[in-house]
Structures are given as structure tokens and as C-alpha cells.
Amino acid sequence: MGIPKETDMEIKVGGSSRTAKERPKGALLVKNLYLSCDPYMRGRMRQFHDSYIPPFVPGSVIEGFGVSRVVHSDNPNFKTGDIVTGMTGWEEYSLIQEPQRLRKIQQDDDIPLSYYVGLLGALPEMGTSCCFNGWIGAHGLLTTDVYRQGRTHDLNLGTAYAGFYLLMPDFYEVCSPNKGDCVFVSAASGAVGQLVGQLAKLHGCYVVGSAGTDQKVDLVKNKFGFDEAFNYKEEPDLDAALKRYFPQGIDIYFDNVGGAMLDAALGNMRVHGRIAICGMVSEQNLFKPQGIHNLFHLISKRVTMRGFLQSDYLHLLPRFLEDVISYYKQGKIVYIEDMSRGLESAPAALAGLYSGKNVGKQVVCVARD
Amino acid sequence: MGIPKETDMEIKVGGSSRTAKERPKGALLVKNLYLSCDPYMRGRMRQFHDSYIPPFVPGSVIEGFGVSRVVHSDNPNFKTGDIVTGMTGWEEYSLIQEPQRLRKIQQDDDIPLSYYVGLLGALPEMGTSCCFNGWIGAHGLLTTDVYRQGRTHDLNLGTAYAGFYLLMPDFYEVCSPNKGDCVFVSAASGAVGQLVGQLAKLHGCYVVGSAGTDQKVDLVKNKFGFDEAFNYKEEPDLDAALKRYFPQGIDIYFDNVGGAMLDAALGNMRVHGRIAICGMVSEQNLFKPQGIHNLFHLISKRVTMRGFLQSDYLHLLPRFLEDVISYYKQGKIVYIEDMSRGLESAPAALAGLYSGKNVGKQVVCVARD
């Protein structure tokens, strides 16, 4: 059903057009250290004109969030050796034409650099200048066969749409968590879920997570400290599972998956419940997304459901970073990464996201420094 | 598909248990003048334990919103001749055991009394004391055959769930309309839609409505003054219809119907759009509601979707009444009722709602005074 496969991407050796000799004024050349693998990237593998982020161009280097080191700067705001984070290419070296979109990182021995695409990740800006013209595929979702046609350069994918979901400073904005609230988090061991659950616990909420393997369930309960967790693949009836963990209903559902889990949660919301729609990984590979049948509960329970993108909440980023770094240094939160080594491991790492192979935030280490 | 039919109800002549001789202390005996026919009533014709309003009891008089005249009072707060509005029975006379749930109406020659279940309708309180025990049907939605079993008294229906949607003082609360916003209203000639659209126009919005007959479309455009209206039954592609009327997208969708129209609207929302879920009449008669497939737009467009009940907004009622009465008296808004005459016309009037037979708010006039 359109799940990206390792073979949909290709490693190419040789100069890419993005690291061309003629550098535009003010550009940076960076060495990429860590690349982020995120479910939204599947969305960019199909053509979808109406999205907030453009499709990938078949035949071009994949774009993604990363941590990089400046190796040459034509820009007065950056110098060689600076560590930066933002949109970069899935390649060893990238030419960054709009360095104002990057954020400089102040290195801290206690914070792994890779955390800047995970625990502390936030894009400084999203915008149309990432846009590529020349899309060559058909409309709508593309089959694997179609989007494989575009393979020519470096590490390539074919196609695009998006549902960006890195870490969310807006959990508080959207969900207004109160002490004692009953919170449900799906994909609870993932890049976002693990942090949301821990922050909710720090707020005094009762927190239950779902995950897709017993190993992840164990992690959610024993490492991340959720009150409860369950393996949704072993639950024949998701509605019954939620009723077991939330006999009084759910105040906040932080939805990372959509589909059947969202439907089950809708049927178990409490009056004035809040649903934050952060991602719909279960839908991203489907030609026709699964139907949601329980929306009438929005009325009887007066539920608010909101989709959001972190890019709307960048004003909260400084506070978010301060809080989370402080919690992390005090040992009040932990963060689990699934690190794969080498650019050549990237296709498998990205593809693994869609079958739940990763445990924690999936990162590719291209180089250590 | 479970649409209530006239024959699912029965008119019985004779004393009902609700007008029994032994009146509880503080009770009122009222003569019912106007009864409100509302789509949510279908919901009360099935068993649904988790709703905010209990099912009807097969064999009992139908409950509904009405305007009545006090004919005997054992309560110091009401006197004979007072006009009241609130929950009453679908019968000529009702014994009201909890008069504190009624609201007294100050008569005004310029305002038809029936408007108090329409234009100016609002329940003073919803609560568990409407609750009846003794439900005798099966779980879930019931077929017509099942809920017909209970016919014994007065005007009867069998079963229940709810999606209450009379007039909403909370349009402003939920939708935050701004001048110039593009507003779409479904069921635009109905009890709620006609008022929502007119209020949005008064706020300086661009307003488009959908309705199910050309006569209603004409009413929406020429009587209620919407900018545009279309007959959804003549649109083979709802998405294309919305794109035609909203080339820049929809800021506010006031949803009275759910189903395919909601799905089409989701695909046409603008960034930071708001969807007020007021009713899902298209879903109420379905055993399995139609699936909604476009929820991923909630993310990319950062849309907020909220279900609501007027009972949460009663603090706004005085302001609402003041504003709407003033608009009405100034001729800035109009209100269309579909009045049927006599209690014996009530079953057909209620059944007609679900096939869109009514034009405007459906009311039954039991007596003029």
C-alpha cells in the first residue's frame, strides 16, 4: 500500500548539483552530521499541490531536517566550525543557499548533537523557498512503481505531501493539560510520543500510551514512566482497550496515528475533551485513507479537535528549549533515539519508520564531527 | 435506513400518566401551544447509554422543546396564564414536575410565540432528571420494526441518542468570525442554518449556503441574503462545487449535516480554518455512519473542529436574545418557519425533517392560546 521501501531510494557517489562549484552569495557549505527520519517525509513522496510543504523532486537529493557543521561560509553570520540545524540535504555535504533558515546551536557537552533533530528539534522556518519546480509524476498518491522512476542522484526519493511532526512546543497551547487529566498518547515510544507523555506526567496527568511491540510497551512504562501502556497489535478491540485504561474517559488524546485508533479514541472522550492531531502515520501510505466514523462524539461530548504544525508556534521555541533542556539535565525526562550509522543506512532507516521498526526517534548519523 | 416514519408514532386519545390527578408539590399543568421538531430527536429513538440526553421510553409521550401556557400552578413562581418555554410533552396538556427548568416568556406583540422554539429557542437547562428508566430495546441503533413495538400512549416514539441543535448563541464563541471571512453553512435554510448565515452576513462575512431543493436555494439567496447558495443534490462533485464558491478556501464551516459534505469541506479549508460541528443529520439514520476521509487536512491547514451544545453557553443567552430580538425588530434578520397545524400533524412533521420536506424551522402548532 505505498509504504516507502529501501529500494525506492538510491545512494549515488559523485558531485551533486546542490554542491556546485559556483556558490551563490552568502551561501554556506556544510558537512552533514545527523539526519532526521520523520513520517511526514512519506507525504513529500507524492504530488499534492495544496500542501504547506512541496513534494520532493524525483531525481533530486532528499531534503530533511539535520544537524550540520559549517565547513565554508560566505556569510558574515556564520563561521567555519559552527554547528547549525535546519533543512539540509541527505548527502555528505550540502550547499545551503538560504542560511537565514538555519539555527545556530550552542554546543553543550551534556546534550548530544543529534537531539537537535529530536528532543530539541524545531525548524526555524518553513517556507516556499524549499520549493522545487519540475515535478514529473501524476496527480494524487503515486504507486511505488511510479515514484521509483525518478531515481538518479545521490540519495533519492520520488515524490510529496506533509504532516510535519517533530517535537511540539504546542502541546500546552493545544491541549491545555490540567493536573489529573487523563491523557492518551498513541505511538508513545516514537519521536514525539515519548516526550509528550513525559511532559504530561510532569504536569500531573494520568498518562497511557499505545505502541506496536511488547519491547516498546516496556519502554513506555518503565523508561518513560507512563502510568500504563498497551500493545495495540494485541488488542482485538481498541475501544475495549481504551475503556479498560480510561473507565472515566479521555480528557486529552494526542494523536500520532489517525485511523482506527482515532476512531476508538473519539468514542471514549470525556465532555470537553481535546484531541491534538499531530500525525496520521497509519494513513500516510494509503491510497484512500481509512474512514473515521465516530465524529458525532464531537457533538455529544463537545470535543475540540485541532490539527497543528510546529511552525505556527515558533514564538514558544525559546521557552520550550529552556524547559526541556532543564528537565533533561535534571533527569526528569529521558529521550531514546534509534541511531543508524552512515548515509548508506538511511534508506533502510526511513523505510523502517513505516513498519514501526524504529524504537524511539530515528536518526541517521552521517558523521560524528 | 432507519428514518423515522409517520407510522412509527401514534396519536392516542385519553388521559396520559403525565397528566395524572395526583400532582407533585410545586408542579405546573400547562397547555402546549407550539412544539419543536428537531433532528436530534431521531437520536433519542435509539438506545445509547453514553449520550448527554436519555432515550425516549417506548410507550411514553414524546418529549420535546415547546411553548406552553400555564393552566394550573402549585408553584409560587408561576401563575395561571404565564407563557413558558422548555421541555414538555407532545400532548395537549402536560404536567411539568420541575418548573425550574422552564423559562418564562415576556410576551411581545412583535415576536411570534413559536419563535421561542426557533429563532429565540434555547433550553434553560439540560439534565439527568429528564431521564427515564425501563428502556426495553436492544443495544445500538434500532430498526423501525424494533422501535415500533413500544406504541401505547399519546404520541409515541420508541427509542434515543442526541445531537442537540437548536439555535446557537455560541457561533461567535466557536467560530470567531472576522469581517471578510469566507463562511460556508450547510442545511442553510434550516432552523439553525438560516440564522447562522444571516448573523455571519451581519458580521461582514462572505457567506455561501447549501440546501436540498431549488426552492430552498432561492430562499437562502433571496430571503436570507446569503451571497451564494447551491443545491447539493444537483452537484455531482461536492469538492468541485466548494472550489467554485470558495476559490481561496473556507475560513469557517458551520456543519449541520456531517457526511460527504463535511469531507468535501475539510478538503477546502483555509489555513487556521474553524469547523463548528452542530449536527450530523445525514448520519443520524445510518446504522454505520459514513466514514470521513479528509481529516489529514486538519494538520496541513491547522484546522480546529469543535462539537458543541448550546447548554454549555447559557451564560450568553441574555446577550443572544437581546441581539437577535433587536436585529429582528429592525428587519435585519428574518426567520422562516414551517408550521403544521394540530397535534395529529406532528408525526408527519417530525418524519418530514429527515427527508428535507420542511422549509425553515419545523414547528407544530397544537393550539394558538
Short mmCIF file of C-alpha atoms in Angstrom, two decimals, chain A:
data_model
loop_
_atom_site.label_atom_id
_atom_site.label_comp_id
_atom_site.label_asym_id
_atom_site.label_seq_id
_atom_site.Cartn_x
_atom_site.Cartn_y
_atom_site.Cartn_z
CA MET A 1 0.00 0.00 0.00
CA GLY A 2 2.64 2.53 -0.90
CA ILE A 3 4.98 2.13 2.05
CA PRO A 4 8.39 3.52 1.05
CA LYS A 5 10.91 0.75 0.53
CA GLU A 6 14.65 0.84 0.81
CA THR A 7 14.87 0.25 -2.93
CA ASP A 8 12.86 3.37 -3.64
CA MET A 9 15.98 5.30 -2.78
CA GLU A 10 19.45 5.14 -4.16
CA ILE A 11 22.89 6.10 -2.98
CA LYS A 12 24.91 7.87 -5.66
CA VAL A 13 28.58 8.72 -5.45
CA GLY A 14 29.77 11.93 -7.03
CA GLY A 15 29.12 15.64 -7.04
CA SER A 16 25.51 16.68 -6.80
CA SER A 17 24.03 19.79 -8.28
CA ARG A 18 23.47 21.20 -4.80
CA THR A 19 27.18 21.30 -4.05
CA ALA A 20 28.01 23.01 -7.30
CA LYS A 21 31.20 24.99 -7.60
CA GLU A 22 29.55 28.35 -8.22
CA ARG A 23 28.22 29.22 -4.80
CA PRO A 24 25.56 31.93 -4.55
CA LYS A 25 26.44 34.93 -2.41
CA GLY A 26 26.02 34.39 1.30
CA ALA A 27 25.75 30.61 0.98
CA LEU A 28 27.22 28.04 3.33
CA LEU A 29 28.83 24.72 2.66
CA VAL A 30 28.05 22.34 5.49
CA LYS A 31 29.09 18.83 6.41
CA ASN A 32 26.00 16.90 7.50
CA LEU A 33 26.32 15.10 10.80
CA TYR A 34 22.84 13.87 11.76
CA LEU A 35 19.76 13.46 9.60
CA SER A 36 16.24 13.12 10.90
CA CYS A 37 13.89 10.39 9.64
CA ASP A 38 10.30 11.54 10.00
CA PRO A 39 6.99 10.02 8.98
CA TYR A 40 5.90 13.22 7.22
CA MET A 41 8.55 12.53 4.58
CA ARG A 42 6.31 9.92 3.02
CA GLY A 43 3.97 12.77 2.32
CA ARG A 44 6.60 14.53 0.24
CA MET A 45 6.88 11.43 -1.92
CA ARG A 46 3.66 12.21 -3.68
CA GLN A 47 2.35 15.14 -5.55
CA PHE A 48 -0.01 17.25 -3.57
CA HIS A 49 -0.32 20.80 -4.71
CA ASP A 50 -2.24 22.05 -1.75
CA SER A 51 0.23 21.19 0.95
CA TYR A 52 2.23 23.52 3.15
CA ILE A 53 5.45 21.89 2.02
CA PRO A 54 6.31 20.96 -1.54
CA PRO A 55 6.89 17.47 -2.90
CA PHE A 56 10.35 16.05 -3.36
CA VAL A 57 11.56 16.23 -6.91
CA PRO A 58 12.23 12.82 -8.36
CA GLY A 59 15.88 12.63 -9.15
CA SER A 60 17.00 15.16 -6.55
CA VAL A 61 18.65 14.77 -3.20
CA ILE A 62 16.19 14.19 -0.39
CA GLU A 63 15.60 17.17 1.85
CA GLY A 64 15.28 16.79 5.55
CA PHE A 65 15.94 18.19 8.95
CA GLY A 66 19.53 17.78 10.11
CA VAL A 67 22.44 18.90 12.25
CA SER A 68 25.47 20.05 10.28
CA ARG A 69 28.87 21.67 10.68
CA VAL A 70 29.83 24.70 8.59
CA VAL A 71 32.91 23.95 6.51
CA HIS A 72 32.90 27.08 4.39
CA SER A 73 31.00 30.31 4.89
CA ASP A 74 30.37 33.21 2.54
CA ASN A 75 28.01 34.64 5.14
CA PRO A 76 29.04 37.01 7.91
CA ASN A 77 26.63 35.42 10.36
CA PHE A 78 28.26 32.01 10.24
CA LYS A 79 31.85 30.89 10.50
CA THR A 80 33.67 27.66 9.80
CA GLY A 81 33.08 25.20 12.60
CA ASP A 82 29.64 26.50 13.60
CA ILE A 83 27.09 23.80 14.32
CA VAL A 84 23.73 24.51 12.70
CA THR A 85 20.32 22.85 12.45
CA GLY A 86 17.60 23.17 9.86
CA MET A 87 16.67 21.85 6.43
CA THR A 88 19.58 20.22 4.67
CA GLY A 89 20.18 17.51 2.09
CA TRP A 90 20.56 13.81 2.59
CA GLU A 91 24.17 13.89 1.43
CA GLU A 92 27.60 14.21 2.98
CA TYR A 93 27.99 17.90 2.17
CA SER A 94 25.28 20.38 1.33
CA LEU A 95 25.25 23.84 -0.13
CA ILE A 96 22.83 25.92 1.92
CA GLN A 97 21.61 28.80 -0.16
CA GLU A 98 19.46 30.43 2.49
CA PRO A 99 21.40 30.23 5.73
CA GLN A 100 18.88 32.52 7.44
CA ARG A 101 16.72 29.41 7.68
CA LEU A 102 19.28 27.70 9.86
CA ARG A 103 19.56 27.98 13.59
CA LYS A 104 22.97 28.05 15.27
CA ILE A 105 23.45 25.57 18.09
CA GLN A 106 25.43 26.44 21.20
CA GLN A 107 27.18 23.19 21.97
CA ASP A 108 26.68 21.72 25.39
CA ASP A 109 28.58 18.64 26.49
CA ASP A 110 25.50 17.30 28.25
CA ILE A 111 23.28 17.42 25.17
CA PRO A 112 24.01 15.07 22.26
CA LEU A 113 24.01 16.97 18.98
CA SER A 114 21.55 14.51 17.48
CA TYR A 115 18.95 15.71 19.99
CA TYR A 116 18.59 18.83 17.89
CA VAL A 117 16.62 16.82 15.36
CA GLY A 118 14.73 15.01 18.10
CA LEU A 119 14.17 16.10 21.67
CA LEU A 120 15.08 19.70 20.85
CA GLY A 121 14.20 19.74 17.20
CA ALA A 122 12.28 22.58 15.66
CA LEU A 123 12.51 24.08 12.25
CA PRO A 124 13.38 27.75 12.38
CA GLU A 125 11.12 28.42 9.43
CA MET A 126 9.09 26.65 6.83
CA GLY A 127 8.57 28.39 3.58
CA THR A 128 8.13 28.35 -0.11
CA SER A 129 11.77 28.71 -0.90
CA CYS A 130 12.23 25.00 -0.29
CA CYS A 131 10.00 24.68 -3.32
CA PHE A 132 11.15 22.78 -6.33
CA ASN A 133 9.51 23.02 -9.66
CA GLY A 134 9.59 20.39 -12.31
CA TRP A 135 7.50 17.75 -10.65
CA ILE A 136 7.13 14.93 -13.13
CA GLY A 137 4.71 12.44 -11.65
CA ALA A 138 0.97 12.03 -11.88
CA HIS A 139 -1.61 13.59 -9.58
CA GLY A 140 -2.50 12.14 -6.24
CA LEU A 141 -0.77 9.35 -4.45
CA LEU A 142 1.73 7.56 -6.55
CA THR A 143 2.47 3.90 -6.56
CA THR A 144 5.90 2.71 -5.71
CA ASP A 145 6.50 1.91 -9.33
CA VAL A 146 5.71 5.43 -10.37
CA TYR A 147 7.83 7.17 -7.85
CA ARG A 148 10.74 4.86 -8.45
CA GLN A 149 11.08 6.28 -11.92
CA GLY A 150 12.84 9.34 -10.63
CA ARG A 151 15.99 7.81 -9.23
CA THR A 152 19.12 9.48 -10.50
CA HIS A 153 21.01 11.37 -7.82
CA ASP A 154 22.66 10.77 -4.51
CA LEU A 155 20.03 9.54 -2.10
CA ASN A 156 16.75 9.89 -3.92
CA LEU A 157 13.07 9.56 -3.44
CA GLY A 158 10.44 10.33 -5.95
CA THR A 159 7.53 12.26 -4.68
CA ALA A 160 5.29 14.52 -1.76
CA TYR A 161 2.82 15.90 0.82
CA ALA A 162 3.34 16.63 4.51
CA GLY A 163 2.15 16.30 8.08
CA PHE A 164 5.13 17.61 9.88
CA TYR A 165 5.55 16.28 13.34
CA LEU A 166 8.73 16.79 15.11
CA LEU A 167 8.62 17.87 18.68
CA MET A 168 5.80 20.09 19.64
CA PRO A 169 6.10 23.11 21.84
CA ASP A 170 2.39 23.48 21.39
CA PHE A 171 1.17 20.60 23.44
CA TYR A 172 0.27 23.13 26.11
CA GLU A 173 -1.30 25.52 23.66
CA VAL A 174 -3.49 22.93 22.06
CA CYS A 175 -4.29 20.57 24.86
CA SER A 176 -4.34 22.78 27.97
CA PRO A 177 -3.38 19.92 30.25
CA ASN A 178 -4.57 20.13 33.82
CA LYS A 179 -3.39 18.18 36.82
CA GLY A 180 -5.30 14.93 36.98
CA ASP A 181 -6.32 14.94 33.33
CA CYS A 182 -6.45 11.55 31.67
CA VAL A 183 -4.13 11.63 28.67
CA PHE A 184 -3.77 9.08 25.91
CA VAL A 185 -0.77 9.13 23.56
CA SER A 186 -0.51 6.89 20.50
CA ALA A 187 2.85 5.91 19.01
CA ALA A 188 4.01 6.51 22.55
CA SER A 189 7.58 5.35 22.11
CA GLY A 190 8.11 7.42 18.98
CA ALA A 191 9.95 10.67 18.45
CA VAL A 192 7.03 12.78 19.61
CA GLY A 193 5.01 10.42 21.79
CA GLN A 194 7.73 9.70 24.29
CA LEU A 195 8.21 13.39 25.05
CA VAL A 196 4.51 14.27 25.12
CA GLY A 197 3.85 11.53 27.65
CA GLN A 198 6.70 12.58 29.90
CA LEU A 199 5.67 16.23 29.79
CA ALA A 200 2.11 15.24 30.62
CA LYS A 201 3.37 13.22 33.58
CA LEU A 202 5.35 16.24 34.78
CA HIS A 203 2.07 18.16 34.63
CA GLY A 204 0.44 15.70 36.98
CA CYS A 205 -1.66 13.90 34.39
CA TYR A 206 -2.55 10.22 34.27
CA VAL A 207 -0.91 9.03 31.06
CA VAL A 208 -1.41 5.90 28.98
CA GLY A 209 0.43 5.11 25.76
CA SER A 210 -0.01 2.67 22.94
CA ALA A 211 2.80 1.12 20.93
CA GLY A 212 3.25 -1.72 18.47
CA THR A 213 5.60 -4.17 20.20
CA ASP A 214 6.00 -5.50 23.72
CA GLN A 215 9.50 -4.08 23.80
CA LYS A 216 8.12 -0.61 23.12
CA VAL A 217 5.38 -1.06 25.69
CA ASP A 218 8.02 -1.93 28.24
CA LEU A 219 9.99 1.18 27.29
CA VAL A 220 6.92 3.39 27.56
CA LYS A 221 6.08 2.13 31.02
CA ASN A 222 9.49 1.58 32.54
CA LYS A 223 11.74 4.06 30.81
CA PHE A 224 9.38 6.92 30.04
CA GLY A 225 7.30 6.41 33.16
CA PHE A 226 3.81 6.41 31.67
CA ASP A 227 1.20 5.08 34.09
CA GLU A 228 0.14 2.38 31.67
CA ALA A 229 0.86 1.22 28.15
CA PHE A 230 -0.50 -1.42 25.82
CA ASN A 231 0.42 -3.16 22.59
CA TYR A 232 -2.33 -2.16 20.18
CA LYS A 233 -1.49 -5.04 17.86
CA GLU A 234 -2.56 -7.46 20.57
CA GLU A 235 -5.87 -5.74 21.21
CA PRO A 236 -8.67 -7.23 19.11
CA ASP A 237 -10.93 -4.35 20.19
CA LEU A 238 -9.32 -0.93 20.57
CA ASP A 239 -12.50 0.51 22.05
CA ALA A 240 -12.46 -2.11 24.80
CA ALA A 241 -8.76 -1.48 25.42
CA LEU A 242 -9.35 2.24 25.91
CA LYS A 243 -12.32 1.59 28.18
CA ARG A 244 -10.07 -0.61 30.30
CA TYR A 245 -7.45 2.10 30.76
CA PHE A 246 -9.86 5.03 30.81
CA PRO A 247 -13.02 3.89 32.58
CA GLN A 248 -13.92 7.57 33.10
CA GLY A 249 -12.94 8.61 29.58
CA ILE A 250 -10.08 10.52 28.00
CA ASP A 251 -9.52 14.24 28.56
CA ILE A 252 -6.69 14.63 26.06
CA TYR A 253 -5.79 12.44 23.13
CA PHE A 254 -2.51 13.24 21.46
CA ASP A 255 -2.95 11.53 18.12
CA ASN A 256 0.12 10.48 16.18
CA VAL A 257 -1.54 7.82 14.07
CA GLY A 258 -5.09 8.61 12.91
CA GLY A 259 -7.19 5.75 11.56
CA ALA A 260 -8.75 3.09 13.76
CA MET A 261 -7.08 4.40 16.92
CA LEU A 262 -8.51 7.87 16.38
CA ASP A 263 -11.94 6.37 15.84
CA ALA A 264 -11.70 4.37 19.04
CA ALA A 265 -10.47 7.40 20.99
CA LEU A 266 -13.35 9.54 19.67
CA GLY A 267 -15.74 7.07 21.24
CA ASN A 268 -14.01 7.38 24.59
CA MET A 269 -13.58 11.11 25.00
CA ARG A 270 -14.84 12.89 28.07
CA VAL A 271 -17.00 16.00 27.95
CA HIS A 272 -14.88 18.96 26.76
CA GLY A 273 -12.06 16.65 25.74
CA ARG A 274 -9.28 17.82 23.43
CA ILE A 275 -7.71 15.95 20.55
CA ALA A 276 -4.42 17.17 19.13
CA ILE A 277 -3.91 15.82 15.65
CA CYS A 278 -0.19 15.60 15.30
CA GLY A 279 0.24 12.94 12.66
CA MET A 280 -1.58 10.26 10.81
CA VAL A 281 1.15 7.75 10.14
CA SER A 282 -1.42 4.99 9.74
CA GLU A 283 -2.95 6.93 6.85
CA GLN A 284 0.11 8.12 5.03
CA ASN A 285 0.61 5.11 2.89
CA LEU A 286 -2.98 4.53 1.96
CA PHE A 287 -4.42 5.45 -1.40
CA LYS A 288 -7.73 6.18 0.25
CA PRO A 289 -7.40 6.96 3.93
CA GLN A 290 -9.47 4.87 6.28
CA GLY A 291 -12.80 6.45 7.16
CA ILE A 292 -13.43 7.93 10.59
CA HIS A 293 -16.91 7.05 11.78
CA ASN A 294 -17.16 8.43 15.29
CA LEU A 295 -17.11 12.18 14.71
CA PHE A 296 -20.62 12.55 16.12
CA HIS A 297 -19.00 12.22 19.54
CA LEU A 298 -17.54 15.66 18.92
CA ILE A 299 -21.04 17.00 19.47
CA SER A 300 -22.31 14.96 22.38
CA LYS A 301 -19.02 15.39 24.25
CA ARG A 302 -18.27 18.91 22.95
CA VAL A 303 -14.80 17.85 21.91
CA THR A 304 -12.28 20.12 20.23
CA MET A 305 -10.03 18.57 17.64
CA ARG A 306 -7.15 20.55 16.25
CA GLY A 307 -4.52 19.88 13.68
CA PHE A 308 -1.30 21.76 14.10
CA LEU A 309 2.17 22.40 12.84
CA GLN A 310 5.02 23.46 14.99
CA SER A 311 5.81 26.25 12.57
CA ASP A 312 2.84 28.18 13.99
CA TYR A 313 4.33 28.07 17.46
CA LEU A 314 7.89 29.20 16.93
CA HIS A 315 7.36 32.09 19.30
CA LEU A 316 7.28 29.47 22.05
CA LEU A 317 10.53 27.83 20.99
CA PRO A 318 12.86 29.63 23.40
CA ARG A 319 10.69 28.71 26.38
CA PHE A 320 10.32 25.18 25.12
CA LEU A 321 14.08 24.72 24.73
CA GLU A 322 14.76 26.18 28.14
CA ASP A 323 12.20 23.96 29.84
CA VAL A 324 13.13 20.77 28.07
CA ILE A 325 16.89 21.22 28.45
CA SER A 326 16.36 21.91 32.12
CA TYR A 327 14.15 18.83 32.58
CA TYR A 328 16.66 16.73 30.70
CA LYS A 329 19.62 17.91 32.75
CA GLN A 330 17.72 17.26 35.96
CA GLY A 331 16.99 13.74 34.78
CA LYS A 332 13.25 14.41 34.75
CA ILE A 333 12.90 13.34 31.16
CA VAL A 334 14.78 10.86 29.04
CA TYR A 335 14.95 10.58 25.28
CA ILE A 336 15.52 7.45 23.25
CA GLU A 337 17.00 7.54 19.77
CA ASP A 338 17.37 4.79 17.23
CA MET A 339 20.64 5.71 15.57
CA SER A 340 21.71 4.18 12.29
CA ARG A 341 25.27 4.70 11.07
CA GLY A 342 26.34 6.04 7.70
CA LEU A 343 24.48 7.65 4.84
CA GLU A 344 24.17 4.24 3.23
CA SER A 345 21.94 3.15 6.13
CA ALA A 346 19.49 5.99 5.51
CA PRO A 347 17.09 4.32 3.05
CA ALA A 348 16.51 1.39 5.40
CA ALA A 349 16.16 3.74 8.36
CA LEU A 350 13.50 5.82 6.65
CA ALA A 351 11.65 2.82 5.30
CA GLY A 352 11.71 1.20 8.76
CA LEU A 353 9.62 4.03 10.21
CA TYR A 354 6.53 2.86 8.37
CA SER A 355 6.67 -0.65 9.72
CA GLY A 356 7.43 0.51 13.23
CA LYS A 357 10.94 -0.93 13.15
CA ASN A 358 12.46 2.04 14.93
CA VAL A 359 12.47 2.22 18.71
CA GLY A 360 12.44 5.87 19.61
CA LYS A 361 13.40 8.75 17.38
CA GLN A 362 15.05 7.54 14.16
CA VAL A 363 18.25 9.38 13.30
CA VAL A 364 20.98 8.71 10.74
CA CYS A 365 24.50 9.54 11.82
CA VAL A 366 26.36 10.60 8.67
CA ALA A 367 29.46 11.74 10.51
CA ARG A 368 30.36 12.35 14.16
CA ASP A 369 32.02 15.70 13.55
#
